[in-house]
Amino acid sequence: MTGGMSDRRRKLQLYGRETLRRTRRRLALFGRMLGGSGPTGDRLLVAPTDLRAIDSFAGNEVLNGRFALAGYLFDAGGKSPFRQPLPSEGFAVQLQSFSWLRHVRADRSDEACANVRRIIDDWIAAHSRRRSGPAWRDEVVARRVAAWLSHSPVILQGAEQGFYKRFMKALNAQITYLQAISRTVPDGENRLLVKIALAMMSICVPVRGRVVAKASRDLDRELERQILADGGHISRNPRATLDLLIDLLPLRQTYLNLGLEVPSKLIPAIDRIYPALRFFRHQNGELALFNGATVTPANELVSVLRYDETAGQPFKALPHMGFHRMAGGQTTVIVDTGFPQSTDLTREAHAGCLSFEMSSGGYRYIVNAGRPELPQEDLQQAARMTAAHSAVTLNDSSHAEFSHSDYLGPIFLDGVTSVEVERKQTKAGHDSLAAVHDGYMHSFGLLCGRELMMNAEGTAIGGRDRFFPPEGGPVDPQEGHYAVARFHIHPAIVAEQTSPDTVLLNAPNGETWRFYSFGNDIVLAESIYFADTTGIRGTEQIEIGFDLGQTPEIRWEISRIR
């Protein structure tokens, strides 16, 4: 009864807080409307560089009225895409962010630039006044502003004065909107995107010095909050860290090119991010898949790493972000030992505490499923479940309860609140990590523990997974608790079960690892890998099920045999 009352009280608090945030947002927008627009500029001074990769084929498709976004290929049929039913909300979000503008840079002909202007004119006519729907989501407005500024040389090449005025008026209107809502954006990456867009606009147009200074101060405050001391982002998403760096690097360079004072926290934040990115790089150069990370195009990662002036060996841990890295020889293991630090930060967080990924010799062997690039809600939610991670589930449930309320959004209603971690290294160079989380305490009254050990050569990894009551002692067999340890296999690896307790993991280069769990039956089951460059792919997973009343813990080993 007490637990039920506590749950209801928690939900009421969440609803009350969300109502207060929305009320403040409406008042801010109303106050801005009464006060008129903020300080604006009538021309552009500079265009920041967009470091994201260009696809000339995608650019040609856009110029021919075809948009390949969010898993759909939409043919506008010579009409405005903004006045037609779109395939999905995810498609609308990507279309109206205008991030695809970078692909058009491959064709700088007058005809191509005129075509881009027609598309933007269509958007202005359809959406500049009606401030609702996907076009006016916080992150969409911020990304659209950044895209219009970065690609203004293409947009404005050969433009008539009338279009220039409409373009600047629309830009200023969006900046005024971002200024109004900037304090009410939920905590996380989107809030920082808004601050970046405001700082970018303040130096790309001629405005008063106090406007530039305010945007700089606001950006500094958010960088100080969101870029942790170890260089990670508060979302705990490695891909978010990369995406933000791609936005921050051109901003820094634009300040320098204009001879302006760079925000005091900007360069230190960039310098901290680089080691965090190296921390999450696997042996094949890709980023680990934790907390919403998805496929990372190699050219995007390389494009930012070439600016890295802090090159060195990756850290063994990111304590503020909550991750540990074990490395030996050509083998890397990355372990999630953290949890979200606020409710807002759970909107896109994954229930993957104590999950790990393992790579060796240029291939990833054990992975998490990652986040699908397709914005389908059912796929996004499936990818967030504990079962989509190389972790242990209890009673076929995740260690976090997800909200299904449209009002609150997909936040965690409960989950991990504490992780205890112990890291040791022997004189022989063996590295061990032991961690315990309380994510299942609320539902089942049990703690979840995982221990990992790697030898100095990186050729053997031992593991132990267990559940136990906080007061110690055995698990009550009458409770009927059943756990499953899952180890998702990368699609490039061929799994071969050679006995009930042994699976061989074969890489294309001939390297083979043996997964072994003495006394436990292993099941080689189907799995899904969401974060492949070709889209969603089928793969396999190793499953070890165990009844806690009989077997409260399991041990397993992954060792290289050739």
JSON list of N, CA and C in Angstrom, two decimals, residues 485-521:
[
{"chain": "A", "resi": 485, "resn": "ALA", "atom": "N", "xyz": [20.55, -13.47, -18.77]},
{"chain": "A", "resi": 485, "resn": "ALA", "atom": "CA", "xyz": [21.71, -12.67, -19.19]},
{"chain": "A", "resi": 485, "resn": "ALA", "atom": "C", "xyz": [21.79, -12.74, -20.71]},
{"chain": "A", "resi": 486, "resn": "ARG", "atom": "N", "xyz": [21.87, -11.57, -21.33]},
{"chain": "A", "resi": 486, "resn": "ARG", "atom": "CA", "xyz": [21.90, -11.50, -22.80]},
{"chain": "A", "resi": 486, "resn": "ARG", "atom": "C", "xyz": [23.21, -10.89, -23.27]},
{"chain": "A", "resi": 487, "resn": "PHE", "atom": "N", "xyz": [23.72, -11.44, -24.36]},
{"chain": "A", "resi": 487, "resn": "PHE", "atom": "CA", "xyz": [24.95, -10.95, -24.98]},
{"chain": "A", "resi": 487, "resn": "PHE", "atom": "C", "xyz": [24.66, -10.83, -26.48]},
{"chain": "A", "resi": 488, "resn": "HIS", "atom": "N", "xyz": [24.37, -9.61, -26.93]},
{"chain": "A", "resi": 488, "resn": "HIS", "atom": "CA", "xyz": [24.00, -9.39, -28.34]},
{"chain": "A", "resi": 488, "resn": "HIS", "atom": "C", "xyz": [25.26, -9.43, -29.21]},
{"chain": "A", "resi": 489, "resn": "ILE", "atom": "N", "xyz": [25.17, -10.12, -30.31]},
{"chain": "A", "resi": 489, "resn": "ILE", "atom": "CA", "xyz": [26.31, -10.34, -31.19]},
{"chain": "A", "resi": 489, "resn": "ILE", "atom": "C", "xyz": [26.23, -9.41, -32.39]},
{"chain": "A", "resi": 490, "resn": "HIS", "atom": "N", "xyz": [27.33, -8.78, -32.73]},
{"chain": "A", "resi": 490, "resn": "HIS", "atom": "CA", "xyz": [27.35, -7.88, -33.89]},
{"chain": "A", "resi": 490, "resn": "HIS", "atom": "C", "xyz": [27.04, -8.67, -35.17]},
{"chain": "A", "resi": 491, "resn": "PRO", "atom": "N", "xyz": [26.30, -8.10, -36.11]},
{"chain": "A", "resi": 491, "resn": "PRO", "atom": "CA", "xyz": [25.93, -8.83, -37.34]},
{"chain": "A", "resi": 491, "resn": "PRO", "atom": "C", "xyz": [27.12, -9.33, -38.15]},
{"chain": "A", "resi": 492, "resn": "ALA", "atom": "N", "xyz": [28.29, -8.70, -38.02]},
{"chain": "A", "resi": 492, "resn": "ALA", "atom": "CA", "xyz": [29.46, -9.15, -38.79]},
{"chain": "A", "resi": 492, "resn": "ALA", "atom": "C", "xyz": [30.06, -10.43, -38.24]},
{"chain": "A", "resi": 493, "resn": "ILE", "atom": "N", "xyz": [29.65, -10.81, -37.04]},
{"chain": "A", "resi": 493, "resn": "ILE", "atom": "CA", "xyz": [30.23, -12.00, -36.37]},
{"chain": "A", "resi": 493, "resn": "ILE", "atom": "C", "xyz": [29.32, -13.20, -36.61]},
{"chain": "A", "resi": 494, "resn": "VAL", "atom": "N", "xyz": [29.91, -14.33, -36.97]},
{"chain": "A", "resi": 494, "resn": "VAL", "atom": "CA", "xyz": [29.17, -15.57, -37.16]},
{"chain": "A", "resi": 494, "resn": "VAL", "atom": "C", "xyz": [29.25, -16.40, -35.89]},
{"chain": "A", "resi": 495, "resn": "ALA", "atom": "N", "xyz": [28.08, -16.69, -35.30]},
{"chain": "A", "resi": 495, "resn": "ALA", "atom": "CA", "xyz": [28.03, -17.47, -34.07]},
{"chain": "A", "resi": 495, "resn": "ALA", "atom": "C", "xyz": [27.77, -18.94, -34.40]},
{"chain": "A", "resi": 496, "resn": "GLU", "atom": "N", "xyz": [28.50, -19.81, -33.71]},
{"chain": "A", "resi": 496, "resn": "GLU", "atom": "CA", "xyz": [28.39, -21.25, -33.95]},
{"chain": "A", "resi": 496, "resn": "GLU", "atom": "C", "xyz": [28.34, -21.96, -32.61]},
{"chain": "A", "resi": 497, "resn": "GLN", "atom": "N", "xyz": [27.21, -22.57, -32.30]},
{"chain": "A", "resi": 497, "resn": "GLN", "atom": "CA", "xyz": [27.09, -23.29, -31.03]},
{"chain": "A", "resi": 497, "resn": "GLN", "atom": "C", "xyz": [27.66, -24.69, -31.18]},
{"chain": "A", "resi": 498, "resn": "THR", "atom": "N", "xyz": [28.69, -25.00, -30.40]},
{"chain": "A", "resi": 498, "resn": "THR", "atom": "CA", "xyz": [29.37, -26.29, -30.52]},
{"chain": "A", "resi": 498, "resn": "THR", "atom": "C", "xyz": [29.00, -27.26, -29.41]},
{"chain": "A", "resi": 499, "resn": "SER", "atom": "N", "xyz": [28.38, -26.77, -28.34]},
{"chain": "A", "resi": 499, "resn": "SER", "atom": "CA", "xyz": [27.90, -27.63, -27.25]},
{"chain": "A", "resi": 499, "resn": "SER", "atom": "C", "xyz": [26.88, -26.83, -26.45]},
{"chain": "A", "resi": 500, "resn": "PRO", "atom": "N", "xyz": [26.16, -27.46, -25.54]},
{"chain": "A", "resi": 500, "resn": "PRO", "atom": "CA", "xyz": [25.14, -26.73, -24.79]},
{"chain": "A", "resi": 500, "resn": "PRO", "atom": "C", "xyz": [25.66, -25.52, -24.03]},
{"chain": "A", "resi": 501, "resn": "ASP", "atom": "N", "xyz": [26.96, -25.54, -23.66]},
{"chain": "A", "resi": 501, "resn": "ASP", "atom": "CA", "xyz": [27.49, -24.43, -22.87]},
{"chain": "A", "resi": 501, "resn": "ASP", "atom": "C", "xyz": [28.57, -23.62, -23.59]},
{"chain": "A", "resi": 502, "resn": "THR", "atom": "N", "xyz": [28.69, -23.81, -24.92]},
{"chain": "A", "resi": 502, "resn": "THR", "atom": "CA", "xyz": [29.77, -23.15, -25.66]},
{"chain": "A", "resi": 502, "resn": "THR", "atom": "C", "xyz": [29.28, -22.61, -27.00]},
{"chain": "A", "resi": 503, "resn": "VAL", "atom": "N", "xyz": [29.67, -21.37, -27.31]},
{"chain": "A", "resi": 503, "resn": "VAL", "atom": "CA", "xyz": [29.40, -20.76, -28.61]},
{"chain": "A", "resi": 503, "resn": "VAL", "atom": "C", "xyz": [30.71, -20.15, -29.12]},
{"chain": "A", "resi": 504, "resn": "LEU", "atom": "N", "xyz": [31.03, -20.40, -30.38]},
{"chain": "A", "resi": 504, "resn": "LEU", "atom": "CA", "xyz": [32.18, -19.76, -31.01]},
{"chain": "A", "resi": 504, "resn": "LEU", "atom": "C", "xyz": [31.74, -18.51, -31.76]},
{"chain": "A", "resi": 505, "resn": "LEU", "atom": "N", "xyz": [32.52, -17.45, -31.62]},
{"chain": "A", "resi": 505, "resn": "LEU", "atom": "CA", "xyz": [32.24, -16.17, -32.29]},
{"chain": "A", "resi": 505, "resn": "LEU", "atom": "C", "xyz": [33.34, -15.95, -33.32]},
{"chain": "A", "resi": 506, "resn": "ASN", "atom": "N", "xyz": [33.00, -16.04, -34.60]},
{"chain": "A", "resi": 506, "resn": "ASN", "atom": "CA", "xyz": [33.97, -15.99, -35.69]},
{"chain": "A", "resi": 506, "resn": "ASN", "atom": "C", "xyz": [33.87, -14.67, -36.44]},
{"chain": "A", "resi": 507, "resn": "ALA", "atom": "N", "xyz": [35.00, -13.96, -36.51]},
{"chain": "A", "resi": 507, "resn": "ALA", "atom": "CA", "xyz": [35.06, -12.69, -37.23]},
{"chain": "A", "resi": 507, "resn": "ALA", "atom": "C", "xyz": [35.52, -12.92, -38.67]},
{"chain": "A", "resi": 508, "resn": "PRO", "atom": "N", "xyz": [35.20, -12.00, -39.59]},
{"chain": "A", "resi": 508, "resn": "PRO", "atom": "CA", "xyz": [35.61, -12.16, -41.00]},
{"chain": "A", "resi": 508, "resn": "PRO", "atom": "C", "xyz": [37.12, -12.28, -41.21]},
{"chain": "A", "resi": 509, "resn": "ASN", "atom": "N", "xyz": [37.92, -11.75, -40.28]},
{"chain": "A", "resi": 509, "resn": "ASN", "atom": "CA", "xyz": [39.37, -11.81, -40.45]},
{"chain": "A", "resi": 509, "resn": "ASN", "atom": "C", "xyz": [39.98, -13.11, -39.92]},
{"chain": "A", "resi": 510, "resn": "GLY", "atom": "N", "xyz": [39.13, -14.06, -39.52]},
{"chain": "A", "resi": 510, "resn": "GLY", "atom": "CA", "xyz": [39.62, -15.33, -39.03]},
{"chain": "A", "resi": 510, "resn": "GLY", "atom": "C", "xyz": [39.80, -15.40, -37.53]},
{"chain": "A", "resi": 511, "resn": "GLU", "atom": "N", "xyz": [39.68, -14.28, -36.84]},
{"chain": "A", "resi": 511, "resn": "GLU", "atom": "CA", "xyz": [39.81, -14.29, -35.38]},
{"chain": "A", "resi": 511, "resn": "GLU", "atom": "C", "xyz": [38.57, -14.94, -34.77]},
{"chain": "A", "resi": 512, "resn": "THR", "atom": "N", "xyz": [38.78, -15.80, -33.77]},
{"chain": "A", "resi": 512, "resn": "THR", "atom": "CA", "xyz": [37.68, -16.52, -33.15]},
{"chain": "A", "resi": 512, "resn": "THR", "atom": "C", "xyz": [37.77, -16.43, -31.63]},
{"chain": "A", "resi": 513, "resn": "TRP", "atom": "N", "xyz": [36.61, -16.16, -31.02]},
{"chain": "A", "resi": 513, "resn": "TRP", "atom": "CA", "xyz": [36.51, -16.14, -29.56]},
{"chain": "A", "resi": 513, "resn": "TRP", "atom": "C", "xyz": [35.50, -17.21, -29.13]},
{"chain": "A", "resi": 514, "resn": "ARG", "atom": "N", "xyz": [35.75, -17.79, -27.99]},
{"chain": "A", "resi": 514, "resn": "ARG", "atom": "CA", "xyz": [34.86, -18.80, -27.44]},
{"chain": "A", "resi": 514, "resn": "ARG", "atom": "C", "xyz": [34.10, -18.21, -26.26]},
{"chain": "A", "resi": 515, "resn": "PHE", "atom": "N", "xyz": [32.76, -18.30, -26.31]},
{"chain": "A", "resi": 515, "resn": "PHE", "atom": "CA", "xyz": [31.92, -17.92, -25.17]},
{"chain": "A", "resi": 515, "resn": "PHE", "atom": "C", "xyz": [31.53, -19.21, -24.46]},
{"chain": "A", "resi": 516, "resn": "TYR", "atom": "N", "xyz": [31.80, -19.26, -23.15]},
{"chain": "A", "resi": 516, "resn": "TYR", "atom": "CA", "xyz": [31.64, -20.51, -22.40]},
{"chain": "A", "resi": 516, "resn": "TYR", "atom": "C", "xyz": [31.02, -20.20, -21.04]},
{"chain": "A", "resi": 517, "resn": "SER", "atom": "N", "xyz": [30.04, -21.01, -20.64]},
{"chain": "A", "resi": 517, "resn": "SER", "atom": "CA", "xyz": [29.44, -20.86, -19.31]},
{"chain": "A", "resi": 517, "resn": "SER", "atom": "C", "xyz": [29.26, -22.25, -18.71]},
{"chain": "A", "resi": 518, "resn": "PHE", "atom": "N", "xyz": [30.16, -22.65, -17.86]},
{"chain": "A", "resi": 518, "resn": "PHE", "atom": "CA", "xyz": [30.18, -24.00, -17.31]},
{"chain": "A", "resi": 518, "resn": "PHE", "atom": "C", "xyz": [28.91, -24.28, -16.50]},
{"chain": "A", "resi": 519, "resn": "GLY", "atom": "N", "xyz": [28.26, -25.39, -16.83]},
{"chain": "A", "resi": 519, "resn": "GLY", "atom": "CA", "xyz": [27.09, -25.82, -16.08]},
{"chain": "A", "resi": 519, "resn": "GLY", "atom": "C", "xyz": [25.82, -25.10, -16.43]},
{"chain": "A", "resi": 520, "resn": "ASN", "atom": "N", "xyz": [25.85, -24.21, -17.41]},
{"chain": "A", "resi": 520, "resn": "ASN", "atom": "CA", "xyz": [24.65, -23.47, -17.81]},
{"chain": "A", "resi": 520, "resn": "ASN", "atom": "C", "xyz": [24.33, -23.73, -19.27]},
{"chain": "A", "resi": 521, "resn": "ASP", "atom": "N", "xyz": [23.08, -23.94, -19.56]},
{"chain": "A", "resi": 521, "resn": "ASP", "atom": "CA", "xyz": [22.66, -24.11, -20.95]},
{"chain": "A", "resi": 521, "resn": "ASP", "atom": "C", "xyz": [22.58, -22.76, -21.63]}
]
